[in-house]
Coordinates of C-alpha atoms and ligand atoms in Angstrom, one line a residue:
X1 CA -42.9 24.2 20.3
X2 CA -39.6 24.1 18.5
X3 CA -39.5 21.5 15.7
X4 CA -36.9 19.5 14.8
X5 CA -35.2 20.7 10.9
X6 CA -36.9 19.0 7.6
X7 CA -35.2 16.1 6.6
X8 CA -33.5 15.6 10.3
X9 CA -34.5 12.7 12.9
X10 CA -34.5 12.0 16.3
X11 CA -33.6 8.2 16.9
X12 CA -35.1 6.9 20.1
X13 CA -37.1 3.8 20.5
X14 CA -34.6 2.7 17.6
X15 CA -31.5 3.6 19.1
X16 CA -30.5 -0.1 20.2
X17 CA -30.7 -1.3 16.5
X18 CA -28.7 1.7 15.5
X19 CA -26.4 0.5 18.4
X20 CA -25.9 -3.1 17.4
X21 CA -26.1 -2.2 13.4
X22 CA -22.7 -0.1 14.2
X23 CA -21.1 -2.7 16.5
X24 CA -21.6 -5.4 14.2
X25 CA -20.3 -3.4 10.7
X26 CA -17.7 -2.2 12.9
X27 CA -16.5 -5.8 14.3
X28 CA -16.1 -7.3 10.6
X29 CA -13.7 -4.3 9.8
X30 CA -12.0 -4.5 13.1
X31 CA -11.4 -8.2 11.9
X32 CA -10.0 -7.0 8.7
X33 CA -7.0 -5.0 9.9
X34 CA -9.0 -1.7 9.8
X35 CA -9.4 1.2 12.6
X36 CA -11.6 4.3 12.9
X37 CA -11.1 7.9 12.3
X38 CA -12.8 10.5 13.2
X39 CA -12.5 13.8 11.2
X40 CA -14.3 16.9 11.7
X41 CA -18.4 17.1 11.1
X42 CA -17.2 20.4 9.1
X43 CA -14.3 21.3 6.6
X44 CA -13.1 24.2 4.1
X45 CA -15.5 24.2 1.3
X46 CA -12.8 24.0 -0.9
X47 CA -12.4 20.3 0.2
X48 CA -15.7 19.4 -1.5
X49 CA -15.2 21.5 -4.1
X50 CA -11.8 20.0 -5.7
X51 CA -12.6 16.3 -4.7
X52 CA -16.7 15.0 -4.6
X53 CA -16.5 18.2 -7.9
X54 CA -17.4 21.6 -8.7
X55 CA -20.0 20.2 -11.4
X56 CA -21.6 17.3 -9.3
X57 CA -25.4 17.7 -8.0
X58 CA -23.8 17.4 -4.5
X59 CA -21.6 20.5 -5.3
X60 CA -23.9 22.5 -7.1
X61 CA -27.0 22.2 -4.8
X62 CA -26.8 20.3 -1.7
X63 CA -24.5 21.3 0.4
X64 CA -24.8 22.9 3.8
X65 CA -22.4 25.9 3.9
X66 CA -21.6 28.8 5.4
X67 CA -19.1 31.6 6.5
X68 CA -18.5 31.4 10.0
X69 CA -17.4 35.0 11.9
X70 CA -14.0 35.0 10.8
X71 CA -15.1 35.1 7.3
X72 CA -14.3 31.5 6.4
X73 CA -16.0 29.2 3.8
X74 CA -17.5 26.5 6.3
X75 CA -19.3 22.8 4.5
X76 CA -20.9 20.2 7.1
X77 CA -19.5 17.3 5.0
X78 CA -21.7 15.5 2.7
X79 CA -19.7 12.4 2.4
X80 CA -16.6 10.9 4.2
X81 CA -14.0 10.3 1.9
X82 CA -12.5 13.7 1.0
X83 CA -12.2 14.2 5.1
X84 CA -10.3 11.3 5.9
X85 CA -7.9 12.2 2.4
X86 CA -7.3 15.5 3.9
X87 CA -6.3 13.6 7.3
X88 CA -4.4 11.2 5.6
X89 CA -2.4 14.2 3.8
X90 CA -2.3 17.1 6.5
X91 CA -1.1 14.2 9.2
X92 CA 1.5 12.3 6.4
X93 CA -0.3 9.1 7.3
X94 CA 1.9 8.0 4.2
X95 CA 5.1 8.1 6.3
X96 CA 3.6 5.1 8.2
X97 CA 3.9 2.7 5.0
X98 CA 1.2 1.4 2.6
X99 CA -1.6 0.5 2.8
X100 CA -3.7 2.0 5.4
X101 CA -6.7 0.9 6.4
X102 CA -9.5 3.3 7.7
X103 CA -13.6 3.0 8.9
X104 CA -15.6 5.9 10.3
X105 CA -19.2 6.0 11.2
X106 CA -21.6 9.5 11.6
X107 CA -23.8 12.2 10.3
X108 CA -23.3 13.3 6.8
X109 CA -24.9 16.1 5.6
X110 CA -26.8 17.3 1.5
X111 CA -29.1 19.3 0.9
X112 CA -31.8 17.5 -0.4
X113 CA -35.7 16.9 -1.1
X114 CA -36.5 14.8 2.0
X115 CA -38.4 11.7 1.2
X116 CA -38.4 7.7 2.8
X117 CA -34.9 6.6 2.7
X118 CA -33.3 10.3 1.8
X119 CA -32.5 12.4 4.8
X120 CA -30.8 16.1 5.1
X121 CA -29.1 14.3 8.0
X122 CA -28.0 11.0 7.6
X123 CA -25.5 8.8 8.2
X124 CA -22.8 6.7 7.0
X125 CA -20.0 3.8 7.5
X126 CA -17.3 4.4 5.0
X127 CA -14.4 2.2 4.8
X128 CA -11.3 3.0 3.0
X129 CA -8.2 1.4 1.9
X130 CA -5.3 3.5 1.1
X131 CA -2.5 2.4 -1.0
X132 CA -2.8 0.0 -3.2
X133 CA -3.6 0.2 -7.1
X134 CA -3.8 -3.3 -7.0
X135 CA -7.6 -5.2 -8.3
X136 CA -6.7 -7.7 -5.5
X137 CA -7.6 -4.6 -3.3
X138 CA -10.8 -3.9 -5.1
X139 CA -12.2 -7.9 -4.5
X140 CA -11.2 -7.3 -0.4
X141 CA -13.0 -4.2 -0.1
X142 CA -16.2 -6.1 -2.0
X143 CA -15.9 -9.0 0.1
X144 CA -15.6 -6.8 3.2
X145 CA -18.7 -4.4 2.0
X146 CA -20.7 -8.1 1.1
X147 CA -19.8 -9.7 4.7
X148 CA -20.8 -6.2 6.6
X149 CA -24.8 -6.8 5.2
X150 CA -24.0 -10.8 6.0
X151 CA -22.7 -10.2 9.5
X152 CA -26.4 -8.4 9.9
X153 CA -28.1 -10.4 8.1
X154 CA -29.2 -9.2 4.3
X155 CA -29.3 -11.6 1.8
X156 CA -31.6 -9.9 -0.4
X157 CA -28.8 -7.1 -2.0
X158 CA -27.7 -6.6 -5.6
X159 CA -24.3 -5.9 -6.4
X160 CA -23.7 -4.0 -9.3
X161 CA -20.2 -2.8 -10.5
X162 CA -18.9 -1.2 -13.4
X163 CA -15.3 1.1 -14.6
X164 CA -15.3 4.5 -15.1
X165 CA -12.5 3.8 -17.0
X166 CA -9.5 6.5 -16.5
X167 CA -7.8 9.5 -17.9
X168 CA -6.6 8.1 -20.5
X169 CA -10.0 6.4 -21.8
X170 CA -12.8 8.6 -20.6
X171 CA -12.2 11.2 -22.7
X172 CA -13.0 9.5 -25.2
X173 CA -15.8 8.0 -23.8
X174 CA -17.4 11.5 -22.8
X175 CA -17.2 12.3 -26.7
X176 CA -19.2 9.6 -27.5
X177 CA -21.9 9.6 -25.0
X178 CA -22.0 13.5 -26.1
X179 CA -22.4 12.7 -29.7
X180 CA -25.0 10.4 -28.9
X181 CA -27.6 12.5 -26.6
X182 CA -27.0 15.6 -28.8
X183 CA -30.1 14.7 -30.8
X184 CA -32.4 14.2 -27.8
X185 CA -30.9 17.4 -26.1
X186 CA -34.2 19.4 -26.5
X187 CA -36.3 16.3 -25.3
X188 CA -34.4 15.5 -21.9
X189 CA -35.0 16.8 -18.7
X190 CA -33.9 20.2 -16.7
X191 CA -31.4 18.8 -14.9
X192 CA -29.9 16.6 -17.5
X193 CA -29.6 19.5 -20.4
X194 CA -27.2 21.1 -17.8
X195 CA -25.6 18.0 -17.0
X196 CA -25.0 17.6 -20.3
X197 CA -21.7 19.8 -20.6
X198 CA -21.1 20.2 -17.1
X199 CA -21.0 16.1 -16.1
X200 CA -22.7 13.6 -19.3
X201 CA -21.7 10.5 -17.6
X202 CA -24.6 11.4 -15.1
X203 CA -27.2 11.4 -17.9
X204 CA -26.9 7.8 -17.7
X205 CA -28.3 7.5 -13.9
X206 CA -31.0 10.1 -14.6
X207 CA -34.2 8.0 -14.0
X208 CA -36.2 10.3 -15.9
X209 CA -34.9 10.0 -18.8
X210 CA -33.8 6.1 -18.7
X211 CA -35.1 5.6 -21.9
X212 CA -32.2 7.2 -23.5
X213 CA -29.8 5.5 -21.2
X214 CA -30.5 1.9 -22.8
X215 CA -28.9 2.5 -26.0
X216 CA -26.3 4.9 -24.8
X217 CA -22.2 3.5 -25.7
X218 CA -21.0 1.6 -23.0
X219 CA -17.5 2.9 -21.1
X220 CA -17.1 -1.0 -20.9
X221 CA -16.6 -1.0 -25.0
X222 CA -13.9 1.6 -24.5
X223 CA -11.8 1.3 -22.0
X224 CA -8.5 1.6 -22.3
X225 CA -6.0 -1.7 -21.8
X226 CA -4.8 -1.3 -18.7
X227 CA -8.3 -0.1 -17.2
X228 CA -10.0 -3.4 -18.9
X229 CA -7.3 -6.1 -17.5
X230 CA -8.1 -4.3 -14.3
X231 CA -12.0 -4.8 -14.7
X232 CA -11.6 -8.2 -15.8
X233 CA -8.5 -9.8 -13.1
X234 CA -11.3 -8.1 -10.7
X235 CA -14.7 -10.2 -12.4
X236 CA -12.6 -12.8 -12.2
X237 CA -11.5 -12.2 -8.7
X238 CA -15.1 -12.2 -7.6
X239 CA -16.4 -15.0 -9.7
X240 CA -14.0 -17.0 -7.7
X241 CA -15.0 -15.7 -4.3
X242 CA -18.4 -16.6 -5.7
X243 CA -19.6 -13.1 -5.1
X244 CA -22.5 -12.4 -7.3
X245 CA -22.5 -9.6 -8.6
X246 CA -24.1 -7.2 -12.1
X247 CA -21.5 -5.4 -14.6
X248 CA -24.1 -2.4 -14.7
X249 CA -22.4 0.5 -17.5
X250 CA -25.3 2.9 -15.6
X251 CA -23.6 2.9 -12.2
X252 CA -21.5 6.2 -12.7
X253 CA -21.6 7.1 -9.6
X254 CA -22.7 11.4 -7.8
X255 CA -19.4 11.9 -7.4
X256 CA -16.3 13.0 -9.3
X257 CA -13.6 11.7 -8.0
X258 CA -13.8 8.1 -9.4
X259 CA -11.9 6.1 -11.7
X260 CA -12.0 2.5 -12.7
X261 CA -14.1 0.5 -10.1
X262 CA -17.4 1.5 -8.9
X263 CA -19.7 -0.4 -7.8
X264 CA -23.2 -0.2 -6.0
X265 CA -25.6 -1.9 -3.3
X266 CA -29.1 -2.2 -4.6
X267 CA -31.9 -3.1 -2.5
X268 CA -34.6 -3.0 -5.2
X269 CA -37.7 -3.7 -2.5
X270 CA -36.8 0.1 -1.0
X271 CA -37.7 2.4 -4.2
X272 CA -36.5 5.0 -5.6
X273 CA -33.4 5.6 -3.0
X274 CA -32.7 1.8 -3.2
X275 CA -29.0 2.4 -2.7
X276 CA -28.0 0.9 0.7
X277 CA -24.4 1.6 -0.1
X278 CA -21.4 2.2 -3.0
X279 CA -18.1 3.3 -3.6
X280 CA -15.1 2.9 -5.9
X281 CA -11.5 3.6 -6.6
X282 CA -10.2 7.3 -6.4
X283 CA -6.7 6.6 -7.6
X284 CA -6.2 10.9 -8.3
X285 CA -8.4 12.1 -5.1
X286 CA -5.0 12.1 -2.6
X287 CA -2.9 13.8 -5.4
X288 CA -5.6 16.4 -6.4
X289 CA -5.9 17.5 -2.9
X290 CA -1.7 18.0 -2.6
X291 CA -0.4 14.7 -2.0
X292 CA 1.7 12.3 -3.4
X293 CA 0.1 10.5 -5.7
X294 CA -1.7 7.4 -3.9
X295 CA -4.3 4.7 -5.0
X296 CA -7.2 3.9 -2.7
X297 CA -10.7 2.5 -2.7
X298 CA -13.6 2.6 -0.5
X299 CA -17.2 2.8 0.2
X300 CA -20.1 3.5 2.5
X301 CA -23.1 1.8 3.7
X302 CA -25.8 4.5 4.2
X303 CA -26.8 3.6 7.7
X304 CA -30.3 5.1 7.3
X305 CA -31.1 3.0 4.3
X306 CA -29.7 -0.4 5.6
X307 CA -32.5 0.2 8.7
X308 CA -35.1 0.3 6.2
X309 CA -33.9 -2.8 4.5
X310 CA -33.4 -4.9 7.6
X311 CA -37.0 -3.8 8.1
X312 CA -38.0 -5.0 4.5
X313 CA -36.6 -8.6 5.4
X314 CA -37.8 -9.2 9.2
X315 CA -34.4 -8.7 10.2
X316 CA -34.1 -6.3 13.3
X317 CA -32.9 -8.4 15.9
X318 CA -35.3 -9.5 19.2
X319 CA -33.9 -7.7 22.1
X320 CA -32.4 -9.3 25.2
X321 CA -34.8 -8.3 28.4
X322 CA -33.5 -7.7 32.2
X323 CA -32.0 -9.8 34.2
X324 CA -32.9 -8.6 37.4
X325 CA -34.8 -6.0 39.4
X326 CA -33.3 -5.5 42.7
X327 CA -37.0 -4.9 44.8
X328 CA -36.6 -2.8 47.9
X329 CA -39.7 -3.2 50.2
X330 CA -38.9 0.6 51.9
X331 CA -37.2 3.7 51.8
X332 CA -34.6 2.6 53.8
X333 CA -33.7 -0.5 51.9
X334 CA -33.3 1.8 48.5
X335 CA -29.8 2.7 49.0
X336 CA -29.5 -1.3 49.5
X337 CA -30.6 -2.0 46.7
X338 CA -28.5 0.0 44.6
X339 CA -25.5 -1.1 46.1
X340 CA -26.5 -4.9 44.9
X341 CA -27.2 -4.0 41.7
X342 CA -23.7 -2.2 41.4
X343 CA -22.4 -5.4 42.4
X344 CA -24.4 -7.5 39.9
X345 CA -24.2 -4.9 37.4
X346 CA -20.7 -6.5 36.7
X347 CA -22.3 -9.6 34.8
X348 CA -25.9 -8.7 34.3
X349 CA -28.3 -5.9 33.0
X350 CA -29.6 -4.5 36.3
X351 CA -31.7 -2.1 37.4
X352 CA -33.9 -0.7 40.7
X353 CA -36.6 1.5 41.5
X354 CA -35.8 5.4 41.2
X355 CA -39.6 6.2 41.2
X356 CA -40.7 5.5 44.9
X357 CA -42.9 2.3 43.8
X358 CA -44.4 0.0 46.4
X359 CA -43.9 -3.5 46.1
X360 CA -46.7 -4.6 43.2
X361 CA -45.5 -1.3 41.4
X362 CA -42.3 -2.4 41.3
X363 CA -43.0 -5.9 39.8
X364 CA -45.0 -4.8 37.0
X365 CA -42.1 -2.5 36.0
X366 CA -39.6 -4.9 36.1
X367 CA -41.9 -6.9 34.3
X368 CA -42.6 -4.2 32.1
X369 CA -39.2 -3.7 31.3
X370 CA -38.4 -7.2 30.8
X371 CA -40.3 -6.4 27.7
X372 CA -38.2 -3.2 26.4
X373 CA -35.4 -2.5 24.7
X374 CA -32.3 -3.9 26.8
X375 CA -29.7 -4.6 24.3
X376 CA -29.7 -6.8 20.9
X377 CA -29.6 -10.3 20.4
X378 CA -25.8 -11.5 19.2
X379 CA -25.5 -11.3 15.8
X380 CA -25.7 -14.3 13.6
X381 CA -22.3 -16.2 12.7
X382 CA -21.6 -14.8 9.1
X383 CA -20.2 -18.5 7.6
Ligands
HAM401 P1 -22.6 8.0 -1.9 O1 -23.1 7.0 -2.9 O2 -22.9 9.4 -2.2 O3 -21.1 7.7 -1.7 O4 -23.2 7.6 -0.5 C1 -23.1 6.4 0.1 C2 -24.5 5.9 0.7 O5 -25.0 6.9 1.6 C3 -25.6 5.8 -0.4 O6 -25.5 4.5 -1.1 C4 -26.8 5.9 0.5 O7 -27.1 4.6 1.1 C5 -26.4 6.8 1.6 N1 -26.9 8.2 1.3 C6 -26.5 9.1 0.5 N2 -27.2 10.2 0.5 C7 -28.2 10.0 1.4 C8 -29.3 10.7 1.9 N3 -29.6 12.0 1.5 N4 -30.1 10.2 2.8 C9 -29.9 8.9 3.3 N5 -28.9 8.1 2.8 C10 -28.0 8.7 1.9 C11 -20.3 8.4 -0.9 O8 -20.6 9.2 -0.1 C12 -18.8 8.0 -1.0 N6 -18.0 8.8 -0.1 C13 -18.6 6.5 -0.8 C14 -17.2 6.1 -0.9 C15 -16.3 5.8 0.1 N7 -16.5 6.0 -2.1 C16 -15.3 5.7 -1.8 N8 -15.1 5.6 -0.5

C-alpha cells in the first residue's frame, strides 16, 4: 500500500465542514468589497526568498523546493502573500486605481515537524488590502478577520497586536535587543544563537527561551513618531469598534516582510500551535519585489487550525439530512426514478438507488442517509 506523505491529510468525512467553513469566511469578504485570486500552487524560489526573507525559519528550512527539468528553481508556496504581490505587479493591477481588495483560499506548503495543529500541507484564507497606508485600513482588516471567526461562530479568540516599528526605528531597536541577549548568548537555545545575528526580533517568540523574552526592550518604547501615532490612531480605532484586543511586544511575526502592524489570533485551548491566524502591514513587500512603491495589509486564517478550534468549542455545525429518496419498486421503474429526482433536484437534496436494493433495502438507506453528511446548517447571523 502506498501511504499518503507525513504531515499531509486526506479530508473526507470532514469535507462538508471544510465546505461551509470556506463559504461562510468567503461570504463576509464578498460582503466587504473583496474578490478571489487564484495564483499558482508553485513560484520562482526567488519570490520567497526576497519577500517572507532569506534569514527567516520558513526560508532557511521549510520550504518545498526543487529544480524542475528545465533547470529552474521551483517553491510550492509556503504562504500567500508574496504570490498575490507578484500578481498584483506582473499584471499592473495598480493601473486599476487604489485600493484593491483580494481573498484566496488553498494549500500552502513548509517543511515542518508534523504535530496536532501543524501540517506539511495545510491550508489558508488570506485576505489582502492593497493600497492604503492609512491605520483606518488596519481597523477594517481587524474587524473583517474578527467577523470571519464571528460569522462561524468563535468567541473564545485572543487578539494580540503589536508594531514592528519601521525603517527608520527598528534599527535601533535591533541594537538594543542585541545588546541585551548578548550576555545570555551561551545560555539560549540552537536555534536562537543563530537567530541571533541573522533575525533577533525572533528571539522574542522563541518559547524556549521565554524567560529571556520578559525583560527584553519593548519596540513599543521606541518607535519612531510617525510609526507610534499610527499604533495609537489604530488602538484607538479599535477601542471604538469595541474590539478587544492585547498590545503583545512578543508578536514579531515568521516572516520578514512586516512593518508597523502585526497582529495575531490566539486560541490558547489549542497548545503549542495556538495561532488560528495573523498578519500585518507590508508597506515595502510590492516595492522590494519591483513595484512602485505600495502600502497593503493582510492576513490569514489557518484553515486547519480554525477546525480544531471549532471543535474545542462544540461548534461544527449539525448537518441538514435528505429530503427525499425517490423508491423504485423494479428495474424498470429505475430510470423513473431518476428522472423525478432530476426534476426535484431543482429545490431539494435528492437522491435514488444506484445499488439494485429491494424495497426494505432501499428505506433503510434513505433512512441511513438521512443521518449523514448532506450539507451544513446556515450559519448563525453575525450581529
Ligand atoms: P503565518 O502566520 O505564517 O502568516 O500563517 C498564517 C496562519 O496559517 C497561521 O496563523 C496558522 O494558523 C496557519 N499555519 C501556518 N503554518 C502552518 C502549518 N504548518 N500547519 C497548519 N497551519 C499553519 C502568513 O502566512 C502570512 N502570509 C499572513 C499574511 C497575509 N500577512 C499579511 N497578509
Amino acid at each position: 500500500m502506498i501511504s499518503r506523505i507525513k504531515g499531509t491529510n486526506d479530508i473526507i468525512e470532514d469535507s462538508k465542514v471544510w465546505e461551509w467553513l470556506e463559504e461562510s469566511l468567503k461570504k463576509v469578504v464578498l460582503n466587504f468589497g473583496f474578490v478571489e485570486i487564484r495564483t499558482p500552487i508553485f513560484e520562482a524560489t526567488e519570490l520567497f526568498d526576497r519577500s517572507v526573507g532569506n534569514e527567516t525559519d520558513i526560508v532557511q528550512k521549510e520550504m518545498y523546493t526543487f529544480e524542475d527539468k528545465g533547470g529552474r528553481s521551483i517553491t510550492l508556496r509556503p504562504e500567500g502573500t508574496a504570490p498575490v504581490m507578484r500578481a498584483f505587479i506582473e499584471n499592473n493591477l495598480f493601473s486599476k486605481g487604489l485600493p484593491q481588495k483580494f481573498f484566496y483560499y488553498g494549500p500552502m506548503f513548509r517543511y515542518e515537524r508534523p504535530q496536532a495543529g501543524r501540517m506539511r500541507q495545510f491550508h489558508q484564507f488570506g485576505v489582502e488590502l492593497i493600497g492604503s497606508p492609512l491605520p483606518i485600513s488596519d481597523a477594517m482588516i481587524i474587524l473583517i478577520a474578527v467577523e470571519m471567526l464571528k460569522s462561524i461562530g468563535l468567541n473564545k479568540f485572543k487578539l494580540k497586536i503589536n508594531s514592528t516599528g519601521d525603517e527608520k526605528c527598528r534599527p535601533t531597536y535591533v541594537e538594543a535587543l542585541k545588546a541585551y541577549y548578548k550576555p545570555f548568548l551561551n545560555d539560549l537555545c540552537d536555534d536562537c544563537k543563530v537567530r541571533y545575528d541573522r533575525n533577533v526580533l525572533r528571539l522574542l517568540d522563541c518559547k524556549r527561551d521565554a524567560k529571556y523574552a520578559e525583560n527584553a526592550p519593548k519596540i513599543t518604547d521606541y518607535l519612531c513618531d510617525d510609526c507610534k501615532a499610527h499604533f495609537d490612531r489604530l488602538r484607538k480605532y479599535l477601542d471604538d469598534m469595541e474590539i478587544e484586543y492585547e498590545v503583545d511586544p512578543s508578536i514579531v511575526r515568521g516572516l520578514d516582510y512586516y512593518t508597523r502592524t502585526v497582529f495575531e489570533f490566539k486560541y490558547p485551548s489549542l497548545g503549542a500551535q495556538d495561532a488560528i491566524g495573523g498578519g500585518g502591514r507590508y508597506d515595502g513587500l510590492i516595492e522590494e519585489l519591483g513595484g512602485s512603491k505600495t502600502p497593503a495589509i493582510g492576513f490569514a486564517f489557518g484553515i486547519e487550525r480554525l477546525i480544531l478550534a471549532l471543535n474545542e468549542e462544540g461548534k461544527i455545525p449539525k448537518t441538514e439530512g435528505l429530503d427525499i429518496y425517490v423508491i423504485s419498486v423494479d428495474e424498470e421503474q429505475k430510470i423513473e426514478a431518476l428522472k423525478v429526482a432530476n426534476a426535484l433536484s431543482n429545490y431539494f437534496k435528492v437522491d435514488v438507488d444506484v445499488m439494485g436494493r429491494n424495497l426494505k433495502g432501499q428505506f433503510s438507506h434513505a433512512s441511513k442517509e438521512n443521518d449523514s453528511v448532506w450539507q451544513m446548517a446556515k450559519t448563525g447571523n453575525r450581529h
